[in-house]
mmCIF file of C-alpha atoms in Angstrom:
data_model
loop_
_atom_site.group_PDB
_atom_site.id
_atom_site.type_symbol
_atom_site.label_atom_id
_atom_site.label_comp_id
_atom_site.label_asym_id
_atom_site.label_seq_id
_atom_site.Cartn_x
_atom_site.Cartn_y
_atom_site.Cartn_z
ATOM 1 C CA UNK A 1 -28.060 -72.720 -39.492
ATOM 2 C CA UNK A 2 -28.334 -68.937 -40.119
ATOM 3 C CA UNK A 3 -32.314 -69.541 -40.110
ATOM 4 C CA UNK A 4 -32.338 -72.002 -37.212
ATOM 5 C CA UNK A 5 -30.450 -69.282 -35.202
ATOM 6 C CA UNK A 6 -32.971 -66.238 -36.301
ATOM 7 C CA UNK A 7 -36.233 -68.644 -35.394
ATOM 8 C CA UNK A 8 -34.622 -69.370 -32.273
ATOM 9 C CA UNK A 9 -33.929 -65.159 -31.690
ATOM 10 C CA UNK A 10 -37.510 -64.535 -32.597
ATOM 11 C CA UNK A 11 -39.246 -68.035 -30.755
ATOM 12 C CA UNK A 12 -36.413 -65.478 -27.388
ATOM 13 C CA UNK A 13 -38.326 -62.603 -27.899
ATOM 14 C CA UNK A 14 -41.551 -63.856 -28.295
ATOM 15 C CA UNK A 15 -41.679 -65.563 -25.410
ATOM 16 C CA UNK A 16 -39.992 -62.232 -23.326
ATOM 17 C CA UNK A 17 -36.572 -64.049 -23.071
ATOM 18 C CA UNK A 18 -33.294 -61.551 -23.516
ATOM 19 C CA UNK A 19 -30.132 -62.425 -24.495
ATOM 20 C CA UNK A 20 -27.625 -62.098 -21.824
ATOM 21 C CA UNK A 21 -25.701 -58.665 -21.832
ATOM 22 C CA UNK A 22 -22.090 -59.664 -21.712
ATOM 23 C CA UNK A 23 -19.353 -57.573 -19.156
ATOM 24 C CA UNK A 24 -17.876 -55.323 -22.398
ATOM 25 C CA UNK A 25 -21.469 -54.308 -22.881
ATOM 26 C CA UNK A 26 -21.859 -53.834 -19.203
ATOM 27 C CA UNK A 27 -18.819 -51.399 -19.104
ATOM 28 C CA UNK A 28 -19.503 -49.539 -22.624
ATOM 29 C CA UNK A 29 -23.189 -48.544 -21.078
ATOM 30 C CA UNK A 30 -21.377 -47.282 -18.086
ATOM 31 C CA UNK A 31 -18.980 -45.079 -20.086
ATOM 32 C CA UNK A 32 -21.529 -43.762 -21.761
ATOM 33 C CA UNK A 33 -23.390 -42.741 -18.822
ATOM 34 C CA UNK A 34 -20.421 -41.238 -16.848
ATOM 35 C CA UNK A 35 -19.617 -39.357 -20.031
ATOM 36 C CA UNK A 36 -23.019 -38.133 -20.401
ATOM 37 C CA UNK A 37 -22.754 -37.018 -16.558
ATOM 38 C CA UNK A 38 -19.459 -34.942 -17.297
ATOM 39 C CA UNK A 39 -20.825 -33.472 -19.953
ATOM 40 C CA UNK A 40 -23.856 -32.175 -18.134
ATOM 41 C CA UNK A 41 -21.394 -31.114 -14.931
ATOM 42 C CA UNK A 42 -19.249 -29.016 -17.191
ATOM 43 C CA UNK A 43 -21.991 -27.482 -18.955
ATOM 44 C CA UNK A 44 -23.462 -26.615 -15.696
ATOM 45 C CA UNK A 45 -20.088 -25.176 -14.014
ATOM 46 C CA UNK A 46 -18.956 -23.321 -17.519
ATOM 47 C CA UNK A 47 -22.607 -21.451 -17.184
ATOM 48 C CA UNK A 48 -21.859 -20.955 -13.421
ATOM 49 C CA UNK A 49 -18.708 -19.219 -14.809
ATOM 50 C CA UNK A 50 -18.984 -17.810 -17.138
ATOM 51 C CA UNK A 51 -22.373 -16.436 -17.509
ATOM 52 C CA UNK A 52 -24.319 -17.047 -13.831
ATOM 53 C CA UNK A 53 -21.664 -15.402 -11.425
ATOM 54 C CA UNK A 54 -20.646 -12.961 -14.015
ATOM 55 C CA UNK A 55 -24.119 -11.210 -13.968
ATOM 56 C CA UNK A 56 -24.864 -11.637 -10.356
ATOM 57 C CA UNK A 57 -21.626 -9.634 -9.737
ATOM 58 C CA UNK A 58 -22.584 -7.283 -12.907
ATOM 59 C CA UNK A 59 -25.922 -6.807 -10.687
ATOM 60 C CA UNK A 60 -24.009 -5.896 -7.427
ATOM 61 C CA UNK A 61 -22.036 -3.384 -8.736
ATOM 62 C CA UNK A 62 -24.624 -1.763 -10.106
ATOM 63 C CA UNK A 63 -26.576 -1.633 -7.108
ATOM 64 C CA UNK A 64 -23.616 -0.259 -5.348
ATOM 65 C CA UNK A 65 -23.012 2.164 -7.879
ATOM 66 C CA UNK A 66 -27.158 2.750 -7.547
ATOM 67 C CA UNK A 67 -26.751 3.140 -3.653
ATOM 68 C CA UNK A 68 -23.446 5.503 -3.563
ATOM 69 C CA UNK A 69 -25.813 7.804 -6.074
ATOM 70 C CA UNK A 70 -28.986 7.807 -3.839
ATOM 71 C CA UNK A 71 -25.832 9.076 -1.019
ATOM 72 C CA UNK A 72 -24.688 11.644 -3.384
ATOM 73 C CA UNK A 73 -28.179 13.136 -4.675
ATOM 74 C CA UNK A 74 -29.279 13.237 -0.868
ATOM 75 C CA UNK A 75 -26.278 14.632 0.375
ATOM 76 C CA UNK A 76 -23.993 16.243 -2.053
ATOM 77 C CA UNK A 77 -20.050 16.612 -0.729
ATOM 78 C CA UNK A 78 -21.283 17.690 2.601
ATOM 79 C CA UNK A 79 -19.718 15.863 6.033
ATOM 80 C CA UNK A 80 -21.869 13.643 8.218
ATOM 81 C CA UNK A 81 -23.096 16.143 10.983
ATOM 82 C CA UNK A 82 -25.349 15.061 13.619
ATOM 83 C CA UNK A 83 -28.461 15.671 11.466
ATOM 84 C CA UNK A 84 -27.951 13.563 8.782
ATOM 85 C CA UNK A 85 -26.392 10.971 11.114
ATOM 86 C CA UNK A 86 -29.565 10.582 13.448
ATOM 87 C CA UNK A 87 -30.872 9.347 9.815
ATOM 88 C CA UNK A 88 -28.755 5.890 10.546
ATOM 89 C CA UNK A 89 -28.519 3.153 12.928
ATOM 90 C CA UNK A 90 -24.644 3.386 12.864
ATOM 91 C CA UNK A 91 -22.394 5.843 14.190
ATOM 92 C CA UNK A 92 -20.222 7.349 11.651
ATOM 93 C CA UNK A 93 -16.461 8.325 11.336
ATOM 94 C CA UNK A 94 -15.967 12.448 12.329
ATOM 95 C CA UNK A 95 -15.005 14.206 9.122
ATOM 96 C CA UNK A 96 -16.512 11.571 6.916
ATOM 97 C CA UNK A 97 -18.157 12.536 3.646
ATOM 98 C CA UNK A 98 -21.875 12.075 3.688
ATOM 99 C CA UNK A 99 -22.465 10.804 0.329
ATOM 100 C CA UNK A 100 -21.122 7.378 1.514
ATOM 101 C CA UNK A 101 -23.952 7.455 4.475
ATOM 102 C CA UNK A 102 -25.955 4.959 3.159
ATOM 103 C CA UNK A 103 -23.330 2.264 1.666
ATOM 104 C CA UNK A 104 -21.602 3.229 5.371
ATOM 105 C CA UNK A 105 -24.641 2.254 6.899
ATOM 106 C CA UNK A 106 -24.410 -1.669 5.339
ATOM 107 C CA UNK A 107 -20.810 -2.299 5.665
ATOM 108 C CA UNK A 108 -18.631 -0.087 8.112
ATOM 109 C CA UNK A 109 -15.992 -1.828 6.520
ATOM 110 C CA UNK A 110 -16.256 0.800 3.527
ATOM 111 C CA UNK A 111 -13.337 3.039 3.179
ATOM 112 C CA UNK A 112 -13.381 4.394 -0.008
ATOM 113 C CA UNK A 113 -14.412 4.534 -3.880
ATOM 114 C CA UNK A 114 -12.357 3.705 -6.879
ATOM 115 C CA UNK A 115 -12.861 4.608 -10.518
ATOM 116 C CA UNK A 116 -11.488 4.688 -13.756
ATOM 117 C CA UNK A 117 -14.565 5.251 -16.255
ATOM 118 C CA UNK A 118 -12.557 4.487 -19.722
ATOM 119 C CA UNK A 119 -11.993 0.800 -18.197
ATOM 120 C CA UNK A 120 -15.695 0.753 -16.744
ATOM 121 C CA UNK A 121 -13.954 0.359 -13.030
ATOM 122 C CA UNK A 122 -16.455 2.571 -10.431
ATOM 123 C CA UNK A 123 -16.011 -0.273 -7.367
ATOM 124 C CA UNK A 124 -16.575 0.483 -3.577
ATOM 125 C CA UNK A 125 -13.567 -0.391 -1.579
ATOM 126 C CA UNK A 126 -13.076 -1.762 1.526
ATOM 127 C CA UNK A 127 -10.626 -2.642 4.585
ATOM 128 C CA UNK A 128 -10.601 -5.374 6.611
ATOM 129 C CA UNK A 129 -8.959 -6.893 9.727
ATOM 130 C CA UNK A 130 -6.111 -8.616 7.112
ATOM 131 C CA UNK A 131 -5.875 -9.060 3.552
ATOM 132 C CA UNK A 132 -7.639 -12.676 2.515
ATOM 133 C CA UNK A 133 -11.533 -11.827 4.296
ATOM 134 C CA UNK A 134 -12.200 -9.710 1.262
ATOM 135 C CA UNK A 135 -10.873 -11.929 -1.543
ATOM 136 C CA UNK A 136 -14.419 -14.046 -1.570
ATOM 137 C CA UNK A 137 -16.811 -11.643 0.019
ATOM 138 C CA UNK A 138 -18.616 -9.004 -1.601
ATOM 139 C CA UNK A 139 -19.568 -5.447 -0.091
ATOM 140 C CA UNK A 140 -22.294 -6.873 2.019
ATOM 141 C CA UNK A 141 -19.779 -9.783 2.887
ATOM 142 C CA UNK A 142 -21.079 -12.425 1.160
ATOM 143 C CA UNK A 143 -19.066 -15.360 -0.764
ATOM 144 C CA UNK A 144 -18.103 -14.695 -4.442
ATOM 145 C CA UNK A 145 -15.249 -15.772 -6.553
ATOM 146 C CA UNK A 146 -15.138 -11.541 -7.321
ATOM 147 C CA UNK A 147 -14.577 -10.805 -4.276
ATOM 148 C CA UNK A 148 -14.393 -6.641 -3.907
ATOM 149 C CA UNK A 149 -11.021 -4.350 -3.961
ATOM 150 C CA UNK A 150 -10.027 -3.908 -0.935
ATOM 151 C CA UNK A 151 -7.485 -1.474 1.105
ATOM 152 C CA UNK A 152 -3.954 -2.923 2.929
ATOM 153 C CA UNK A 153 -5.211 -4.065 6.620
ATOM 154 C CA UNK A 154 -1.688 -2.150 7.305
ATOM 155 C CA UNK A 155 -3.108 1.439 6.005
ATOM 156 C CA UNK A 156 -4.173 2.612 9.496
ATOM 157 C CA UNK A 157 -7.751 4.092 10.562
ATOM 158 C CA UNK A 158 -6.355 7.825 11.242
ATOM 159 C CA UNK A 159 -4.132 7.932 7.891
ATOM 160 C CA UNK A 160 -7.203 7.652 5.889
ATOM 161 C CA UNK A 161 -7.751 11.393 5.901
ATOM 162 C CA UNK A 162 -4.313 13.121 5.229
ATOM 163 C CA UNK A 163 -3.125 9.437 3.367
ATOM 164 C CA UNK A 164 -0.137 7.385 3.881
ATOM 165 C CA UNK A 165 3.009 7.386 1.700
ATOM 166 C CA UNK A 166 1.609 4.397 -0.047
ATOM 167 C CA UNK A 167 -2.310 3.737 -0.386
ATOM 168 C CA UNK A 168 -1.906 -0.114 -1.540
ATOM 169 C CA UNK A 169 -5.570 -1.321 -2.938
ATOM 170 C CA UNK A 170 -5.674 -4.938 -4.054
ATOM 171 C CA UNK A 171 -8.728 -6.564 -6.496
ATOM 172 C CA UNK A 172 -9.523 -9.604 -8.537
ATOM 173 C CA UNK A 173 -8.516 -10.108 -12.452
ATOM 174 C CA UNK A 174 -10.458 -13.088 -12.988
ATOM 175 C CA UNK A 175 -9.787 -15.623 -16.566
ATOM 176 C CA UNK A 176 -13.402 -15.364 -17.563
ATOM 177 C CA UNK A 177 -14.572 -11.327 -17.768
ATOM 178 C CA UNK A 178 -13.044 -8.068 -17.100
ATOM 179 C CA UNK A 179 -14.993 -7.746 -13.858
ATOM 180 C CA UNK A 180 -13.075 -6.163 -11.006
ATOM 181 C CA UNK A 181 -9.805 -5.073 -11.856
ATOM 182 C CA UNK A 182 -9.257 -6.938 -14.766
ATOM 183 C CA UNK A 183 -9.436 -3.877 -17.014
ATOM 184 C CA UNK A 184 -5.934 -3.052 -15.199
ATOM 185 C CA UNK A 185 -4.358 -5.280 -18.376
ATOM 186 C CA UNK A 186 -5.026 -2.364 -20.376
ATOM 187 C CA UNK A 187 -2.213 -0.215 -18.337
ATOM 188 C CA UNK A 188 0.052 -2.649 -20.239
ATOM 189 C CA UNK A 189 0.353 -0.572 -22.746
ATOM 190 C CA UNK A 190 1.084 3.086 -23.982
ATOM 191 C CA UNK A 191 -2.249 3.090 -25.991
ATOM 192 C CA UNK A 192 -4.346 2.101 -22.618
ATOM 193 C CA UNK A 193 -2.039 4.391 -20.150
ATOM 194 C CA UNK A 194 -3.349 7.395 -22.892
ATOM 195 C CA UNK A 195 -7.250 6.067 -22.226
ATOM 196 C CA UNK A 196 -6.762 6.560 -18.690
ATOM 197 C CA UNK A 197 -3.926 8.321 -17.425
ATOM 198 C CA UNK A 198 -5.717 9.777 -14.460
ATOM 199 C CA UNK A 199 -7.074 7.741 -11.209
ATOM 200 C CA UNK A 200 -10.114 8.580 -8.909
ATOM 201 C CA UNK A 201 -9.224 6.819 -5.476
ATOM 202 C CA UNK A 202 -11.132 8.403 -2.633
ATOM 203 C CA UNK A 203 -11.705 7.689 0.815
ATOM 204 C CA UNK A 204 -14.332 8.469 2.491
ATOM 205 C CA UNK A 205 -13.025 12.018 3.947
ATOM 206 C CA UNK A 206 -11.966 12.898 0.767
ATOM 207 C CA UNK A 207 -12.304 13.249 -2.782
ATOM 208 C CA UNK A 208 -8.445 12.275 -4.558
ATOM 209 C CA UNK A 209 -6.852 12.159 -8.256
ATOM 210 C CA UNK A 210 -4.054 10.112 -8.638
ATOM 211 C CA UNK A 211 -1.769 10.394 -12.298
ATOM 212 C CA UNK A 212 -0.260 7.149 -13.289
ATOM 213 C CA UNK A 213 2.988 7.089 -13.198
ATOM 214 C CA UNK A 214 4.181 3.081 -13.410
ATOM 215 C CA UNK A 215 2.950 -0.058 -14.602
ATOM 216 C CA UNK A 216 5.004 -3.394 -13.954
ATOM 217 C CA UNK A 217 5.200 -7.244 -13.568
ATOM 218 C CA UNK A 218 5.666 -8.708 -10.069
ATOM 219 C CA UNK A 219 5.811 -11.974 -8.308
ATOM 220 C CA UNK A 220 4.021 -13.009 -5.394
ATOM 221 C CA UNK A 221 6.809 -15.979 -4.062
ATOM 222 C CA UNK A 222 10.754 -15.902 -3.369
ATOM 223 C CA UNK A 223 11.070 -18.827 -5.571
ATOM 224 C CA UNK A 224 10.089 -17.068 -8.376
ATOM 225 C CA UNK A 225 12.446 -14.421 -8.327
ATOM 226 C CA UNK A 226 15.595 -15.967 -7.093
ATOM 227 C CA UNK A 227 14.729 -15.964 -3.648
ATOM 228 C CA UNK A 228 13.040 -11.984 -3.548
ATOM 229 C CA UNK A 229 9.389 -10.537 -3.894
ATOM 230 C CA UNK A 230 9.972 -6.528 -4.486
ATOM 231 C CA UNK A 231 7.962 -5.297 -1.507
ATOM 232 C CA UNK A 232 6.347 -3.099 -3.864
ATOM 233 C CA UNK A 233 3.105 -2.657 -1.175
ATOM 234 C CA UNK A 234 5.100 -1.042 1.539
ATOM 235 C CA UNK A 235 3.035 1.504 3.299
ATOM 236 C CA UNK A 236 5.812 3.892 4.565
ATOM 237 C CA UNK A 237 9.439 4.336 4.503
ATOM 238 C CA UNK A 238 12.011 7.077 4.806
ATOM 239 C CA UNK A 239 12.377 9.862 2.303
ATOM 240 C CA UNK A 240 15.719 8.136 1.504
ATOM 241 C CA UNK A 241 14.079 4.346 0.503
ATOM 242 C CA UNK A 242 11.349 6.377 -1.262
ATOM 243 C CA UNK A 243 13.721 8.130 -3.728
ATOM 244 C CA UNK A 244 15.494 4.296 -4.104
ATOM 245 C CA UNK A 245 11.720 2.886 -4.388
ATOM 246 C CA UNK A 246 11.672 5.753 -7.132
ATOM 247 C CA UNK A 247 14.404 4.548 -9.411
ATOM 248 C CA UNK A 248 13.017 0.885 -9.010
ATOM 249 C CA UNK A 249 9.770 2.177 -10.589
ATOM 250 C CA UNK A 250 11.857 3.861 -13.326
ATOM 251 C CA UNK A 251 13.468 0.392 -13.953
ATOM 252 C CA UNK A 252 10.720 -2.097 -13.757
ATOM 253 C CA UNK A 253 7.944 0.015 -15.595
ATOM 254 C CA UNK A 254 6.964 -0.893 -19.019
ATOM 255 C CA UNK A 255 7.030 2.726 -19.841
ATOM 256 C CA UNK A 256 7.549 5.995 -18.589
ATOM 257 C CA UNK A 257 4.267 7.814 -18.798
ATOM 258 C CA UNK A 258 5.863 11.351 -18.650
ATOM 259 C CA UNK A 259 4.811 12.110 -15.133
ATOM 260 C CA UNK A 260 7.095 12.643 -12.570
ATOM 261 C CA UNK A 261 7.259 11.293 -9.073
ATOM 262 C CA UNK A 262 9.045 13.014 -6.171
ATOM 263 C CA UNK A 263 10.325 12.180 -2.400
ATOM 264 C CA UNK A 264 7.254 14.525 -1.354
ATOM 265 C CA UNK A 265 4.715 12.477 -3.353
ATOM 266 C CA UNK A 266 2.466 10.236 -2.422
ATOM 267 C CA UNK A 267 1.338 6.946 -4.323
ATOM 268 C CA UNK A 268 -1.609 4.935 -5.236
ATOM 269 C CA UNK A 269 -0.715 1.298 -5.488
ATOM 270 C CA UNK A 270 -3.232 -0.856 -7.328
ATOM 271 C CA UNK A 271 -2.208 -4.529 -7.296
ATOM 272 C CA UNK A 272 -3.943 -7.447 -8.986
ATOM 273 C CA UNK A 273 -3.292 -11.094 -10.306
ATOM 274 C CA UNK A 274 -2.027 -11.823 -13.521
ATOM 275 C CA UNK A 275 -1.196 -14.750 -15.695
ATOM 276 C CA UNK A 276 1.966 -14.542 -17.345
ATOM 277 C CA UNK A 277 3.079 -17.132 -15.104
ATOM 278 C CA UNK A 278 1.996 -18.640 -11.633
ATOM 279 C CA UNK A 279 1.532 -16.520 -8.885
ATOM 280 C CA UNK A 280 2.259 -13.153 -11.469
ATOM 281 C CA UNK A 281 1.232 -9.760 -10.520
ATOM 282 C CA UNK A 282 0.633 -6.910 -12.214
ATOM 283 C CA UNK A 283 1.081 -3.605 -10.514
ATOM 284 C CA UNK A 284 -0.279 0.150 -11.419
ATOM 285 C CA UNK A 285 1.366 3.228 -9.180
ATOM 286 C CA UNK A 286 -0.021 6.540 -9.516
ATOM 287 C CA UNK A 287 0.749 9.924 -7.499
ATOM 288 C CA UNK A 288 -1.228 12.161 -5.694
ATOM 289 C CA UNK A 289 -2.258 15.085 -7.691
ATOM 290 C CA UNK A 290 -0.284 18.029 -6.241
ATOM 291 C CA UNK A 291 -1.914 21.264 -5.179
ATOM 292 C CA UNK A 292 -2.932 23.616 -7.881
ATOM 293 C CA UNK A 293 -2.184 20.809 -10.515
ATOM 294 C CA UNK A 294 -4.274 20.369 -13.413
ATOM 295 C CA UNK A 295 -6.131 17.103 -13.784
ATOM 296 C CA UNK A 296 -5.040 17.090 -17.355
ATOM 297 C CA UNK A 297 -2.189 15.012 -18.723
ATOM 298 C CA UNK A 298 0.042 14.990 -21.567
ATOM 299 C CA UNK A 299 0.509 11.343 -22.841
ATOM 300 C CA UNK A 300 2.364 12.160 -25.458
ATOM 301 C CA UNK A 301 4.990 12.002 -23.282
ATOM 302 C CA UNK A 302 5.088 8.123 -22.587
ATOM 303 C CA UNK A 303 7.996 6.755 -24.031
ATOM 304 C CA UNK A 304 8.390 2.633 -24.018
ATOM 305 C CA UNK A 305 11.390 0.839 -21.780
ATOM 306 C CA UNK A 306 13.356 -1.085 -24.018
ATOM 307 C CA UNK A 307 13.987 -3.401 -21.281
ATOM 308 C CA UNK A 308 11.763 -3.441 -18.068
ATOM 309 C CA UNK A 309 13.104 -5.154 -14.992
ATOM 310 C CA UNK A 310 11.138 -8.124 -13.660
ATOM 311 C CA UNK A 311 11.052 -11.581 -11.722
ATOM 312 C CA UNK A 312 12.839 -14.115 -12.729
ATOM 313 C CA UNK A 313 10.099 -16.194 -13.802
ATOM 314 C CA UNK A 314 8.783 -13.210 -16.124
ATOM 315 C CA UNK A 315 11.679 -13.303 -18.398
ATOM 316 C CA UNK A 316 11.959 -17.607 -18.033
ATOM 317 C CA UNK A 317 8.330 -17.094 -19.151
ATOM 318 C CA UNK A 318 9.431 -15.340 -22.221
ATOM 319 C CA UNK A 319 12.716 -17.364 -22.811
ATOM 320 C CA UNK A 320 14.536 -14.455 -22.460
ATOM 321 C CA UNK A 321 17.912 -13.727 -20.231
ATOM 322 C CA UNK A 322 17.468 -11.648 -17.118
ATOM 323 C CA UNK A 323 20.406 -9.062 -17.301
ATOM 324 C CA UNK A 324 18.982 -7.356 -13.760
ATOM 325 C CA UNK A 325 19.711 -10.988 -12.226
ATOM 326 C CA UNK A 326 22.309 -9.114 -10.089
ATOM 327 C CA UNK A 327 20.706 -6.047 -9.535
ATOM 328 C CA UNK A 328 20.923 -5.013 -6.219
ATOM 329 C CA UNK A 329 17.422 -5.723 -4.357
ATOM 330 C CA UNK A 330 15.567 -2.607 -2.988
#
């Protein structure tokens, strides 16, 4: 029989018959090739991820970085007079530094610089008309997951010069690099606070140094903190809500870095996502270096809270109680 069958398999093929493929075949070859598909897709978006975008965006800020040098070899820390300005088809802000002419020139949108070499952050930043346009656009306002940081729409045109109580600056932390502000993680600790304990935030009227002087965990939804987000990016209050805002800092930061903040300060706010749970933010303040202050700072100072305040979901993150759970909200 076993013969008979093999003749007959070999009298098939011989004669360019095929054996009829039966439906479990039929859905096995189909598998294989939708598998084969997601594998290729993934491949393909895990290289757009993680390697593509990254160095496009690695390439932009260098070219930015590239452009705001051409500004300052050209023009030093002089202010746009009508010379320099008949360079440019753009009319410039009075008062505004000239080094930022040429990046100016591209995006009138620019309002400042930000950098913090020890974390390799040396970004432009911007403003626009509200606070999502920037979250997918790049200096020259095109799409990317990067985005670029960005000034508070609330921070008003005329308190760029003289500054506003708050200067609230908001950037990226994306999952796959350190682009952006991801580098901000490093504030977590004492050891990355002593790496970079002073700030470069300017604007474009003005060169400013800004000494950190908190680092917390916030939420960005009521549910996630029993109904309350701690409105931690005001941009002015009283003198009064500023020394409460003050001992709110003291409570929720992870340390004290040593520097102290007063009513008459004023405060760089840089805000970015983080993951400790949904929706998490983590938030660096710094103040205003004060007149005749030395840029240098002693971080042997910082000391470690033993117990931080923070959202609710924070601590349910951690399985831990929330002993501030009744604190009352500032």
């Amino acid at each position: 029989e076993k013969k008979a069958r093999k003749q007959k398999e070999k009298e098939e093929k011989k004669n360019g018959e095929k054996k009829p493929i039966g439906v479990g075949e039929v859905i096995r070859r189909i598998v294989l090739a939708l598998s084969i598909l997601v594998i290729i897709a993934s491949g393909v978006i895990l290289a757009n991820t993680y390697i593509i975008q990254p160095q496009i965006a690695k390439k932009l800020i260098n070219d930015t970085v590239s452009n705001l040098e051409d500004g300052v070899k050209e023009h030093g820390n002089s202010v746009i007079d009508t010379n320099i300005s008949g360079q440019y088809d753009v009319t410039f802000p009075e008062g505004m530094l000239a080094k930022y002419a040429p990046l100016y020139a591209t995006n009138t949108d620019l309002k400042g610089w930000i950098s913090i070499p020890a974390f390799e952050i040396n970004l432009p930043v911007v403003q626009g008309t509200d606070n999502e346009y920037y979250l997918k656009r790049n200096i020259y306002k095109k799409w990317t997951d990067y985005g670029v940081p960005f000034f508070d729409y609330r921070i008003a045109e005329n308190q760029f010069e003289a500054l506003p109580r708050n200067t609230v600056i908001y950037g990226h932390n994306m999952r796959s690099d350190d682009l952006i502000f991801g580098m901000l993680e490093e504030y977590r600790d004492i050891d990355g606070f002593k790496r970079a304990p002073v700030i470069e935030c300017n604007t474009i009227y003005g060169d400013n140094y800004w000494l950190v002087c908190g680092v917390f965990i916030s939420n960005g939804q009521p549910e996630q903190d029993n109904g309350y987000v701690f409105p931690y990016n005001f941009i002015d209050c009283s003198d009064q809500k500023f020394a409460e805002y003050i001992r709110e800092l003291e409570k929720r930061s992870f340390y004290d870095t040593g520097v102290d903040l007063e009513v008459t300060d004023k405060i760089l706010t840089l805000s970015t996502c983080c993951y400790d749970f949904e929706d998490a933010r983590l938030v660096v303040v710094a103040r205003l270096l004060r007149d005749g202050e030395s840029v240098s700072v002693d971080t042997s100072k910082a000391v470690k809270n033993p117990n931080p305040k923070g959202p609710q979901a924070w601590y349910d993150s951690l399985g831990k109680a929330n002993n501030y759970a009744y604190d009352a909200r500032w």
